[in-house]
Coordinates of C-alpha atoms and ligand atoms in Angstrom, one line a residue:
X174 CA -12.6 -23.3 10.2
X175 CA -14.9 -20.0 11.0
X176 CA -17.9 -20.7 9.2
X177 CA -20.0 -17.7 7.5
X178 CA -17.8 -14.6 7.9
X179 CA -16.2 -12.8 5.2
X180 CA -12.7 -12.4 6.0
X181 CA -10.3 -13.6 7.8
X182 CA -10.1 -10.8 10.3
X183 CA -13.0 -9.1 12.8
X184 CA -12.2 -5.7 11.3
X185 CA -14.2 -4.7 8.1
X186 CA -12.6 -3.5 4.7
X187 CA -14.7 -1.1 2.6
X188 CA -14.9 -3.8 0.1
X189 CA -17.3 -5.7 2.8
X190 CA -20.2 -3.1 1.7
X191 CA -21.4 -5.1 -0.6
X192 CA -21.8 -8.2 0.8
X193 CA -20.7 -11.7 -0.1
X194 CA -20.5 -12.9 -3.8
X195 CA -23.3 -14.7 -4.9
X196 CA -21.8 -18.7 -5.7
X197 CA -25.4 -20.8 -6.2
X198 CA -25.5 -24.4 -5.2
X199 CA -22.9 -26.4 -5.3
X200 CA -24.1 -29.8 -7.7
X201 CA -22.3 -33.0 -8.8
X202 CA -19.5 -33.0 -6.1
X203 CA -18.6 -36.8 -6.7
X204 CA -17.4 -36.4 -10.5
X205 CA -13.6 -36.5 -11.3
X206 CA -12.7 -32.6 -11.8
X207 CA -10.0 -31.5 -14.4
X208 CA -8.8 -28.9 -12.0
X209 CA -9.6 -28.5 -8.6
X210 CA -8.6 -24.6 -7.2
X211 CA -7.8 -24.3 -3.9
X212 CA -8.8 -20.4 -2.3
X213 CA -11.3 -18.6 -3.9
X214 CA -9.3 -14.8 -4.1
X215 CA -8.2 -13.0 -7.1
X216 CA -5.5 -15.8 -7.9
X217 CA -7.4 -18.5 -7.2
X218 CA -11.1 -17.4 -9.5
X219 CA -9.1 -16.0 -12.0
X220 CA -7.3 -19.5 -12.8
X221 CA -11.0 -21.1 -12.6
X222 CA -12.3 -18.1 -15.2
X223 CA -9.2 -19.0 -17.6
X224 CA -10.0 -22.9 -17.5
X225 CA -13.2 -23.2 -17.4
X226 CA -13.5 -21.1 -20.5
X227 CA -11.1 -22.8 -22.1
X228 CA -13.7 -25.7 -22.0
X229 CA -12.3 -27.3 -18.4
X230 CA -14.6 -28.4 -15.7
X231 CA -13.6 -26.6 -12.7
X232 CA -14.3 -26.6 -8.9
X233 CA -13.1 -24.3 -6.5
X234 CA -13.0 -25.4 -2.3
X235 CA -12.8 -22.2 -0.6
X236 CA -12.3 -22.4 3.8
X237 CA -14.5 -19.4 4.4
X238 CA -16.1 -17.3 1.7
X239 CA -15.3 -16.3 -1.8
X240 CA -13.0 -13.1 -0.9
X241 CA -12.3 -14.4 2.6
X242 CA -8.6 -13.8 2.6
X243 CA -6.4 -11.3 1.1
X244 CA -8.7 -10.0 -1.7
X245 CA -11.2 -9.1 0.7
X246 CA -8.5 -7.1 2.7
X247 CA -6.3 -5.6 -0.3
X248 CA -5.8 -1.9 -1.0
X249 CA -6.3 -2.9 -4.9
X250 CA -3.9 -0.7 -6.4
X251 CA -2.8 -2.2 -9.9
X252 CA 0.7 -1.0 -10.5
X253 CA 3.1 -1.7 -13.3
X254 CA 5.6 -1.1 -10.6
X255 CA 6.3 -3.1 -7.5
X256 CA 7.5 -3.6 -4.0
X257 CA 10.7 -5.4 -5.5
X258 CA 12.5 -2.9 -7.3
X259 CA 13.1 -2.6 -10.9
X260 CA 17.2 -1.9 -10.4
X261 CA 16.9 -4.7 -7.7
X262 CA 15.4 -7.2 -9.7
X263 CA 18.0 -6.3 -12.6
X264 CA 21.1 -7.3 -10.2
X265 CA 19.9 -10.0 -8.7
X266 CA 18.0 -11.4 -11.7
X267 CA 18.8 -9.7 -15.2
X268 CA 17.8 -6.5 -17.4
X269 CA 15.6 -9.3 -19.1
X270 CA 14.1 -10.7 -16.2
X271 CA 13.4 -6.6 -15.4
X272 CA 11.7 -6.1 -18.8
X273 CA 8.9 -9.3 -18.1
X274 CA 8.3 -7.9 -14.8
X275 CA 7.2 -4.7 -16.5
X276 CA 5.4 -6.8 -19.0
X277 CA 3.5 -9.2 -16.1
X278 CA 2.0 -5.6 -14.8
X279 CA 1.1 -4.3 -18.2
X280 CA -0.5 -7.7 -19.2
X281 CA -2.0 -7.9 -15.7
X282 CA -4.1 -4.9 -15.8
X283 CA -4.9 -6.1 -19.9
X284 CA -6.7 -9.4 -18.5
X285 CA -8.3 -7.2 -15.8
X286 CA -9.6 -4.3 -18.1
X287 CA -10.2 -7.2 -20.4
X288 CA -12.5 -9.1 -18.4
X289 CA -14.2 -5.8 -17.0
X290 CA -15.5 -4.7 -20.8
X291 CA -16.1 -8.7 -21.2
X292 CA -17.9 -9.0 -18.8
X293 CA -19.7 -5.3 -18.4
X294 CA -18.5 -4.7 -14.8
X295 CA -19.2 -2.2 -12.6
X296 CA -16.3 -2.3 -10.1
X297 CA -14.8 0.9 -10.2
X298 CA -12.2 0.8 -12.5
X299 CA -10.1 3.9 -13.5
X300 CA -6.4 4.5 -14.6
X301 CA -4.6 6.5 -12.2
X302 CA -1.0 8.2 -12.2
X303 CA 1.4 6.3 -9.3
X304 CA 3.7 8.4 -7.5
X305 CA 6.5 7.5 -6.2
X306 CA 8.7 10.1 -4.0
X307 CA 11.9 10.6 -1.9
X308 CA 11.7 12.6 1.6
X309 CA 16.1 12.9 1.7
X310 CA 19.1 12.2 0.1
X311 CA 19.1 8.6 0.3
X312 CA 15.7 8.0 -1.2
X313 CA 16.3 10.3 -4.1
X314 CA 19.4 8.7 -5.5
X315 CA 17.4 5.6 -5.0
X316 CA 14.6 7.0 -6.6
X317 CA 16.6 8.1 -9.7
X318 CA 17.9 4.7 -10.3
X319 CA 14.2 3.2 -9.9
X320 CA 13.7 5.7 -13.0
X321 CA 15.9 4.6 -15.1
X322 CA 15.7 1.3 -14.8
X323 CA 12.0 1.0 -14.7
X324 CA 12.5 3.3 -18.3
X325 CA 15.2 0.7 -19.3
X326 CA 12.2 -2.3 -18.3
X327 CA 9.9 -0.7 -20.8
X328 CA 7.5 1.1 -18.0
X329 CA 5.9 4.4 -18.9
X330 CA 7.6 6.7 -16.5
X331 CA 9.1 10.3 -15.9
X332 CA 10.0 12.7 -13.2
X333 CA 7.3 14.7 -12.0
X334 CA 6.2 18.0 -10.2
X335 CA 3.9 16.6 -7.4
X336 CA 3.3 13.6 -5.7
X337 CA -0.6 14.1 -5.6
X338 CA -0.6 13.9 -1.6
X339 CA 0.2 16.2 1.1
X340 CA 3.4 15.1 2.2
X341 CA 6.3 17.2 1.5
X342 CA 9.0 15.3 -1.0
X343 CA 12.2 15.9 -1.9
X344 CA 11.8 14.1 -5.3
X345 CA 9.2 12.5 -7.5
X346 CA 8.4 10.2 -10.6
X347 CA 4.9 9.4 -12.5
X348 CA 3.9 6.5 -13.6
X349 CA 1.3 6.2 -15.8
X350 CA -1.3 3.6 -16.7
X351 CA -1.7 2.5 -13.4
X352 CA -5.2 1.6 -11.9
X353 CA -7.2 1.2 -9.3
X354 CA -10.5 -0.9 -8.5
X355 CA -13.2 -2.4 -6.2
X356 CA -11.8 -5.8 -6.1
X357 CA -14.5 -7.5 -4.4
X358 CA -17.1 -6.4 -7.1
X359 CA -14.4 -7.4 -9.7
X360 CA -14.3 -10.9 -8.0
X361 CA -18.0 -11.1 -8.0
X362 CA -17.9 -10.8 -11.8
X363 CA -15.7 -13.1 -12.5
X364 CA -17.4 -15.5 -10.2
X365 CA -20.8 -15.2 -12.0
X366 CA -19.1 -15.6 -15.0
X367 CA -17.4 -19.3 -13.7
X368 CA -20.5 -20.5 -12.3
X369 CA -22.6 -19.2 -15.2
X370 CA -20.5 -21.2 -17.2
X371 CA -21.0 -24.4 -15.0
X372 CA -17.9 -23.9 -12.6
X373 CA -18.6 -24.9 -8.9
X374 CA -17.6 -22.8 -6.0
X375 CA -18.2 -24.7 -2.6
X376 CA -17.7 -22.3 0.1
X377 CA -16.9 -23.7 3.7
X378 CA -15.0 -26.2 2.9
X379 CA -11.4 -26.4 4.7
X380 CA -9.2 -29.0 3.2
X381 CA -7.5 -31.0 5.2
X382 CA -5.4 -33.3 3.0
X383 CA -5.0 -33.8 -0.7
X384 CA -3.8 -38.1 -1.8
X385 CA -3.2 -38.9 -5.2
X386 CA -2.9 -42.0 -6.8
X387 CA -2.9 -42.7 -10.6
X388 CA -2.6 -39.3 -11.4
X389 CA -5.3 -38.0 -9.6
X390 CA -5.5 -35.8 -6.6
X391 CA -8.3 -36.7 -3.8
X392 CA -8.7 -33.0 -1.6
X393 CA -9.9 -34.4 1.7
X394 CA -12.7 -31.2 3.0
X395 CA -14.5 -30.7 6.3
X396 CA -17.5 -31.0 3.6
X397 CA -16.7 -33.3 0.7
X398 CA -14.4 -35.5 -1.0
X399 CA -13.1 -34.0 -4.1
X400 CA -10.9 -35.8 -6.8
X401 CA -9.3 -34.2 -9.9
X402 CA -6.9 -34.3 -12.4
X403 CA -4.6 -31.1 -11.3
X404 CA -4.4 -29.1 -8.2
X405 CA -4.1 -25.1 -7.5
X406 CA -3.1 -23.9 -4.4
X407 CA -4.8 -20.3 -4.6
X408 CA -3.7 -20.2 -0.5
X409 CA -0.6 -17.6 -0.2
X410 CA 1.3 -20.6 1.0
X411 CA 0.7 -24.4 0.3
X412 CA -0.1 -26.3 3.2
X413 CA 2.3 -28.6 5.2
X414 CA 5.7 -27.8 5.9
X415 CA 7.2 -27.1 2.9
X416 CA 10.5 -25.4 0.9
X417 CA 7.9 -22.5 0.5
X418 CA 7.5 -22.4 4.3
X419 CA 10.8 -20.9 4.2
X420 CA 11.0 -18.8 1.1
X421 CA 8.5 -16.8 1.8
X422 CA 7.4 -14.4 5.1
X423 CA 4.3 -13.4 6.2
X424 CA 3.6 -10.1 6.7
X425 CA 0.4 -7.8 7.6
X426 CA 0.0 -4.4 6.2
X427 CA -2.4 -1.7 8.2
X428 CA -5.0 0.4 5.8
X429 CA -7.1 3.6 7.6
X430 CA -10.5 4.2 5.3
X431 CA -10.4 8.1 6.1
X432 CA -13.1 10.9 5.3
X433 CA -11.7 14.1 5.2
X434 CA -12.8 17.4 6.5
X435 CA -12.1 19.3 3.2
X436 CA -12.0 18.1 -0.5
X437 CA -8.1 17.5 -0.8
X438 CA -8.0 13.9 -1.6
X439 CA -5.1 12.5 -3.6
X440 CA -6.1 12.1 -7.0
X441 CA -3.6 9.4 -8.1
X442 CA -1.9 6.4 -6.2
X443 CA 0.8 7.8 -4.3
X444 CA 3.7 5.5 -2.3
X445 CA 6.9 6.7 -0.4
X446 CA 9.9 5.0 0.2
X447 CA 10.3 4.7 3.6
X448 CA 11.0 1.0 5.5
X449 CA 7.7 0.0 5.6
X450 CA 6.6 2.3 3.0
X451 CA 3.1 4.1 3.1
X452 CA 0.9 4.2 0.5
X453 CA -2.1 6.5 -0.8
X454 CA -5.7 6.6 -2.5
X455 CA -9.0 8.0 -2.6
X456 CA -12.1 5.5 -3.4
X457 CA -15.5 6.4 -3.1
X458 CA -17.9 4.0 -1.1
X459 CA -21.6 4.4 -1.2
X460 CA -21.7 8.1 -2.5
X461 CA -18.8 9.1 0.0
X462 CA -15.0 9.4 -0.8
X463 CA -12.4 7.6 1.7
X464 CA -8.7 8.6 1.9
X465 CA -7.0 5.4 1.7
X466 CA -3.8 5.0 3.4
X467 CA -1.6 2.1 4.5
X468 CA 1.4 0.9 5.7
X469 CA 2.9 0.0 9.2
X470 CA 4.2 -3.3 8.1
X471 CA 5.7 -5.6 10.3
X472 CA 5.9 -9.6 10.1
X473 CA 3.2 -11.4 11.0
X474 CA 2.8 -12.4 14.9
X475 CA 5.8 -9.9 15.8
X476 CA 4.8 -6.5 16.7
X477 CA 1.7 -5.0 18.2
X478 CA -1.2 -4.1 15.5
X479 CA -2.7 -2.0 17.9
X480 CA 0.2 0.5 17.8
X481 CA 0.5 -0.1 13.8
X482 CA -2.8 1.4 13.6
X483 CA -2.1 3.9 16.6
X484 CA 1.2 4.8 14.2
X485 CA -0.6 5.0 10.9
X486 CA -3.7 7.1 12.4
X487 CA -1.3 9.5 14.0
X488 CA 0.7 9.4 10.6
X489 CA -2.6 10.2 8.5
X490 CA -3.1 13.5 11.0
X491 CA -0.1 15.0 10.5
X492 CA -1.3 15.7 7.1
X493 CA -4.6 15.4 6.7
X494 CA -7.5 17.2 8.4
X495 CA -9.6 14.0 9.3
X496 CA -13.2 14.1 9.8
X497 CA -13.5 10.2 10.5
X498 CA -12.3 7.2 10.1
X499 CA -14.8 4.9 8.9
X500 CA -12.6 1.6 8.7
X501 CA -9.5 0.7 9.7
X502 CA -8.3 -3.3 8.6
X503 CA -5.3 -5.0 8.3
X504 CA -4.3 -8.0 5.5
X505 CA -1.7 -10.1 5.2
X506 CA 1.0 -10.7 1.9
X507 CA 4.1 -13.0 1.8
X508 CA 7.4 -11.5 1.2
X509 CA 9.2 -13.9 -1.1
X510 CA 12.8 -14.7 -0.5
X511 CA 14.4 -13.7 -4.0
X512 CA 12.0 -10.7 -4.8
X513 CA 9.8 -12.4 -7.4
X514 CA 6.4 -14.7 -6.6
X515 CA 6.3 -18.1 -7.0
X516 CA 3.8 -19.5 -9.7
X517 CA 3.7 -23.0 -11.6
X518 CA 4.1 -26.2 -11.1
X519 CA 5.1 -26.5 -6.9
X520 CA 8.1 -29.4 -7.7
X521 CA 9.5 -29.6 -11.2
X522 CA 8.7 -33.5 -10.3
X523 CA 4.8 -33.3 -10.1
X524 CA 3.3 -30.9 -12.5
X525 CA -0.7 -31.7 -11.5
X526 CA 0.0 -29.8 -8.4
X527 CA -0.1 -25.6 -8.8
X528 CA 1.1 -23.1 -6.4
X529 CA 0.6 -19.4 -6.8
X530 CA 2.6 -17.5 -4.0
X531 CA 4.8 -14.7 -2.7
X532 CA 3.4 -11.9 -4.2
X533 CA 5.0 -9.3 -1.9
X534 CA 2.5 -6.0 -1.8
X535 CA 1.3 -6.5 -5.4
X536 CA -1.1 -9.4 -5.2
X537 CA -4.0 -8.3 -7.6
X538 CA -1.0 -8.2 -10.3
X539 CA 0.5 -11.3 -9.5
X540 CA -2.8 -13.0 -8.4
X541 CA -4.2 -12.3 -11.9
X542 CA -0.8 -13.6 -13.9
X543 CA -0.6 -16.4 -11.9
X544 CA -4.2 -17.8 -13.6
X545 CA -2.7 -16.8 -17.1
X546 CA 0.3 -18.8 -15.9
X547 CA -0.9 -21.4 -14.3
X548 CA -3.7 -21.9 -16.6
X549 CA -1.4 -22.0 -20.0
X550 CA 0.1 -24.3 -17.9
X551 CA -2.4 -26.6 -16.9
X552 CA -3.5 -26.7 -20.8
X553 CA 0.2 -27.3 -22.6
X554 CA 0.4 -23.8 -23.9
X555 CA 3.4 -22.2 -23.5
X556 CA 3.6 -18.9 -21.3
X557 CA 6.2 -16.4 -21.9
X558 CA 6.6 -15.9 -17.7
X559 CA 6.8 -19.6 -16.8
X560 CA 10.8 -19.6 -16.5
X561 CA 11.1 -16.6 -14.2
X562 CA 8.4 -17.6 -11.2
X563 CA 9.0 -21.0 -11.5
X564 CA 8.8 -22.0 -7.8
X565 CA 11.6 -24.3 -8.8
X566 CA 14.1 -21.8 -9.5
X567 CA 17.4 -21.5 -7.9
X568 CA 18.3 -17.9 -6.9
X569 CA 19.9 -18.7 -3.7
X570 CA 22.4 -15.6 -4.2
X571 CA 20.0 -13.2 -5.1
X572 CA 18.1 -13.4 -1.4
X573 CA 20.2 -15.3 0.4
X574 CA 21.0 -12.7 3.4
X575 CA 17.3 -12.0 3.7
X576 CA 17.0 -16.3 3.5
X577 CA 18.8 -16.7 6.2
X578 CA 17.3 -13.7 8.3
X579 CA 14.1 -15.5 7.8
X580 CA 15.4 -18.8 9.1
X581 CA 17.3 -17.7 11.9
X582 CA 13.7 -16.2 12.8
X583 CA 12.0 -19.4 12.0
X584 CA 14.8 -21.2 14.3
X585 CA 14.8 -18.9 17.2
X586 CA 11.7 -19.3 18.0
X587 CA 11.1 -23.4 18.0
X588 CA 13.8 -22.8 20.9
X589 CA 12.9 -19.6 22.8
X590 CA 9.4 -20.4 22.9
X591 CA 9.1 -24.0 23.6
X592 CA 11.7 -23.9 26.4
X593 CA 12.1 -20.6 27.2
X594 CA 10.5 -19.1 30.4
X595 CA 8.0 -16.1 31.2
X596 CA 6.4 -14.7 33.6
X597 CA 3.6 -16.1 35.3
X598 CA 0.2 -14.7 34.6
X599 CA -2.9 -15.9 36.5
X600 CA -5.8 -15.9 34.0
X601 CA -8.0 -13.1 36.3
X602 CA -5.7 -10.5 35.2
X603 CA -6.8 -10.7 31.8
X604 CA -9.1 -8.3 30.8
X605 CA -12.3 -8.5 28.5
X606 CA -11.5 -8.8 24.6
X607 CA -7.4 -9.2 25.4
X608 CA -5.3 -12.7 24.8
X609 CA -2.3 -13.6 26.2
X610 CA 0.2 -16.9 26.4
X611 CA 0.7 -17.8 30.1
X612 CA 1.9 -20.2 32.3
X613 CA -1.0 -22.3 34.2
X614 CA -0.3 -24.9 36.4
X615 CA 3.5 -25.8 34.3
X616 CA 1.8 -25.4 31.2
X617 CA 1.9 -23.0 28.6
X618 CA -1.6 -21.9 27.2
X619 CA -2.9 -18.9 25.0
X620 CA -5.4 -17.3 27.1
X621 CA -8.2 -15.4 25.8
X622 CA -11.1 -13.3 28.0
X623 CA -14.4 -12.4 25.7
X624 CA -16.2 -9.3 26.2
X625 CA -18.4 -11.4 28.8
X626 CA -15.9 -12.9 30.6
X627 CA -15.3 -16.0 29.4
X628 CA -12.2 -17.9 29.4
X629 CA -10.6 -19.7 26.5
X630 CA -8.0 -21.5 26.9
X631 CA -5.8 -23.0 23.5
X632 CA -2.6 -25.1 23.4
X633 CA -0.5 -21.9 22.0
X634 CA 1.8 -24.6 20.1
X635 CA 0.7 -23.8 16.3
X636 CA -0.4 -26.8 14.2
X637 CA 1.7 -26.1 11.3
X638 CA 5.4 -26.6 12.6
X639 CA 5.0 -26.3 16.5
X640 CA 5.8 -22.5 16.7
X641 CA 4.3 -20.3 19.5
X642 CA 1.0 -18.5 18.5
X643 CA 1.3 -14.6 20.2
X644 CA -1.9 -12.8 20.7
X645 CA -3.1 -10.2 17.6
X646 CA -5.8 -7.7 20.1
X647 CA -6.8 -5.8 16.5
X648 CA -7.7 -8.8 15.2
X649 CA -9.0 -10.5 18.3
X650 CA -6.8 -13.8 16.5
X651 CA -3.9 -16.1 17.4
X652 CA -0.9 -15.3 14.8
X653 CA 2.0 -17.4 14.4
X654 CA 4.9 -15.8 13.5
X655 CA 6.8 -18.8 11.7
X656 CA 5.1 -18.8 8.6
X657 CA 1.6 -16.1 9.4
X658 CA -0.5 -19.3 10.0
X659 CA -3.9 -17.6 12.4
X660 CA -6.6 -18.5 14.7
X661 CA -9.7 -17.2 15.9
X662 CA -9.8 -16.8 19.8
X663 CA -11.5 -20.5 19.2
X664 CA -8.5 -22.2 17.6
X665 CA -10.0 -22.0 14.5
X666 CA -8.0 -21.6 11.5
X667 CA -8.2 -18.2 10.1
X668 CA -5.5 -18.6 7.3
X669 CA -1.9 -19.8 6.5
X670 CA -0.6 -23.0 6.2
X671 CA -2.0 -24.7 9.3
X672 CA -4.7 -27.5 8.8
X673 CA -5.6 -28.2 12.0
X674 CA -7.4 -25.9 14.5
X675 CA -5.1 -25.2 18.1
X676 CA -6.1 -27.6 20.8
X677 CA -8.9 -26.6 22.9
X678 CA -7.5 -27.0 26.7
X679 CA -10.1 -27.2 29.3
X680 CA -9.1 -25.3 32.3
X681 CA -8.8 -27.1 36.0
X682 CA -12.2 -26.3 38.0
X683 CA -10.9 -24.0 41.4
Ligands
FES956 FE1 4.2 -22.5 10.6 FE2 2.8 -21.7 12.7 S1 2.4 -21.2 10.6 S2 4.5 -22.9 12.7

């Protein structure tokens, strides 16, 4: 695993500004843990916070950095809306299941607000208005039935007048009560406030297996040996190759940090519908406002993120006058199958092992329920949202033709890539910073030239489930795209389910 970098990509989020969170030294490694928290994001710190304050004593392993993965990457909009819509959710689930959706953003943003006067943090925080708007017929019938239902699921929501960007609409609703904030300086709060309370965050530390044995849990690290009572995977997916493998997609989502040659920055937090869908904010860094936009999503390892950005830059011009664009960064989210995130228990069998994942666009919602979940869990208390994201659930109706999409995906490519041919590529065509999987001498190998010159050469065969790794030039990273595990241009693992690096090949001597 990289060591000492602070995400898991080369290109820099706004949130990077401030630095890394501050975790102290990490003491007393060898003692038998009553929950040890894999991933150190939003999902993963918050369940520590809950625990440890409920009188637990906590550790959390973490590969890279506290921050190093999605929350370091996230757009941090807190909606009481989500990607999965309310009147989809209500057929494929039920008008119930609809209302505690509702109810999971509401108390979401509670806990967050919560801990932020708790705790006096200075990370931003301010209720916005969300927008949501129609650009043709389609979209507006849609849109009216995403109003009622998400009136019928207790939201607080109307039609509305403007969508608080510059892009024409046909039609538009408010939601109010929404928020936005500065997630990394939220995440250092809550940090301080685990470690200041004994909790242990050891940074660095890649896991590499988990045993148990008489109820207890051994996590195998690069670093330590750590043994507890209950596990949380904090990870997006578990690792291994599991039923979770294939419920959930990964996906990366492309966000331009813009200043703007006049004053018109949205005011609210602003979302079309179109397939991806786009999404608006303003955020001020350091004294100077940034127009927020993202979007361009595509699955992970499948389309260029080089043209993403080209498409969401070009996208950002047609209605914006742009003075600069100070960041541009892309993060990656896992579409679940069924529309709803997985959190609880990972089989109904073994409840000492957590998993907190598919959270779809909305993971600072779902990031911070899952530690009020998974916590009440972990301590016998019951939690009103345990039924509906229990990973165990069986909804194979309500995603099955997206299920089997994402299979046929996962399928076609253990053939196509292991035995299918391409065209040969010597490695001197490659040019500085570019990547590329080539056959060498009747072998397939991912190819990489550094700005010097310098040849790297990887087994492309991905260590999670043998898929081919394609080359991610924005990134300057391998990405798989069976399940979104990634690799530096090293074979280190950047993130995703893989727990091994990619073989290092050494290239024949000419
Ligand atoms: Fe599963 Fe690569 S992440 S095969």
């Amino acid at each position: 695993m990289k060591k000492n970098v602070f995400r898991d990509s080369v290109t820099a989020s706004p949130w990077q500004t401030i630095g890394k969170p501050e975790v102290g030294t990490a003491t007393n490694l060898t003692e038998i843990f009553d929950t040890v928290i894999i991933g150190a994001g939003i999902t993963g710190i918050t369940t520590a916070l809950m625990l440890q304050q409920a009188g637990q004593k906590c550790i959390v392993l973490e590969a890279g950095n506290v921050g190093y993965g999605t929350t370091g990457g996230t757009t941090a909009h807190l909606n009481t809306f989500f990607d999965t819509t309310y009147p989809q959710i209500e057929s494929d689930f039920s008008k119930e299941a609809a209302k505690l959706v509702a109810q999971t953003g509401k108390d979401a943003i509670a806990i967050i607000k919560g801990y932020i006067d708790r705790y006096q943090a200075d990370c931003d925080f301010e209720y916005k208005d969300g927008y949501l708007y129609s650009e043709n017929e389609r979209e507006t019938k849609e849109l009216k039935e995403i109003l009622e239902s998400s009136a019928e699921a207790g939201v607080e929501v109307e039609e509305a007048s403007e969508n608080g960007v510059k892009v024409p609409f046909e039609s538009v609703i408010r939601f109010g009560n929404q928020a936005q904030f500065h997630p990394m300086k939220y995440l250092s709060t809550l940090v301080k406030a685990f470690t200041d309370m004994g909790g242990i965050v050891l940074e660095n530390a890649f896991v590499t297996d988990r045993k148990s044995k008489d109820g207890l849990s051994e996590v195998i690290t690069d670093k330590a040996q750590i043994k507890g009572r209950n596990v949380v995977y904090a990870t997006h997916l578990p690792p291994g190759i599991t039923a979770f493998s294939l419920r959930c997609a990964p996906y990366r989502s492309y966000v331009i940090g813009a200043r703007l040659k006049n004053e018109q920055y949205p005011h609210g937090l602003t979302y079309d519908m179109q397939e991806p869908y786009h999404y608006f904010r303003t955020h001020e860094i350091e004294g100077q406002k940034y127009l927020i936009v993202g979007g361009e999503d595509h699955k992970t390892g499948h389309d260029n993120p080089e043209e993403a950005f080209a498409n969401l830059e070009s996208y950002l011009r047609q209605y914006y006058e742009v003075e600069s664009i100070d960041y541009r960064w892309s993060s990656q989210y896992y579409v679940p199958v069924d529309g709803l995130p997985y959190i609880g228990p990972m089989a109904a069998a073994d409840e000492q092992v957590y998993i907190a994942t598919g959270f779809n666009g909305n993971g600072m919602i779902f990031g911070t329920i899952s530690g009020k979940i998974i916590s009440d869990q972990i301590l016998g208390i019951e939690n009103p949202y345990s039924q509906l994201y229990s990973p165990s659930r069986l909804k194979p109706i309500a995603g099955f033709s997206e299920f089997v999409k994402e299979n046929a995906d996962v399928a076609w490519r253990f053939v196509a890539d292991r035995f299918g041919t391409e065209e040969l590529k010597a490695v001197a065509d490659l040019k500085p910073g570019e990547g590329k999987v080539v056959e060498f001498d009747g072998d397939r190998l991912a190819v990489y030239k550094d700005a010097g010159g310098k040849v790297t050469a990887l087994s492309p065969v991905c260590t999670h489930a043998g898929c081919i790794v394609n080359f991610n030039a924005a990134e300057q990273s391998w990405d798989c795209p069976c399940h979104g595990g990634r690799f530096d241009t090293s074979g280190k693992v950047l993130c995703g389910p893989p727990q091994k690096d990619l073989e290092q090949i050494a290239l024949p001597q000419k």
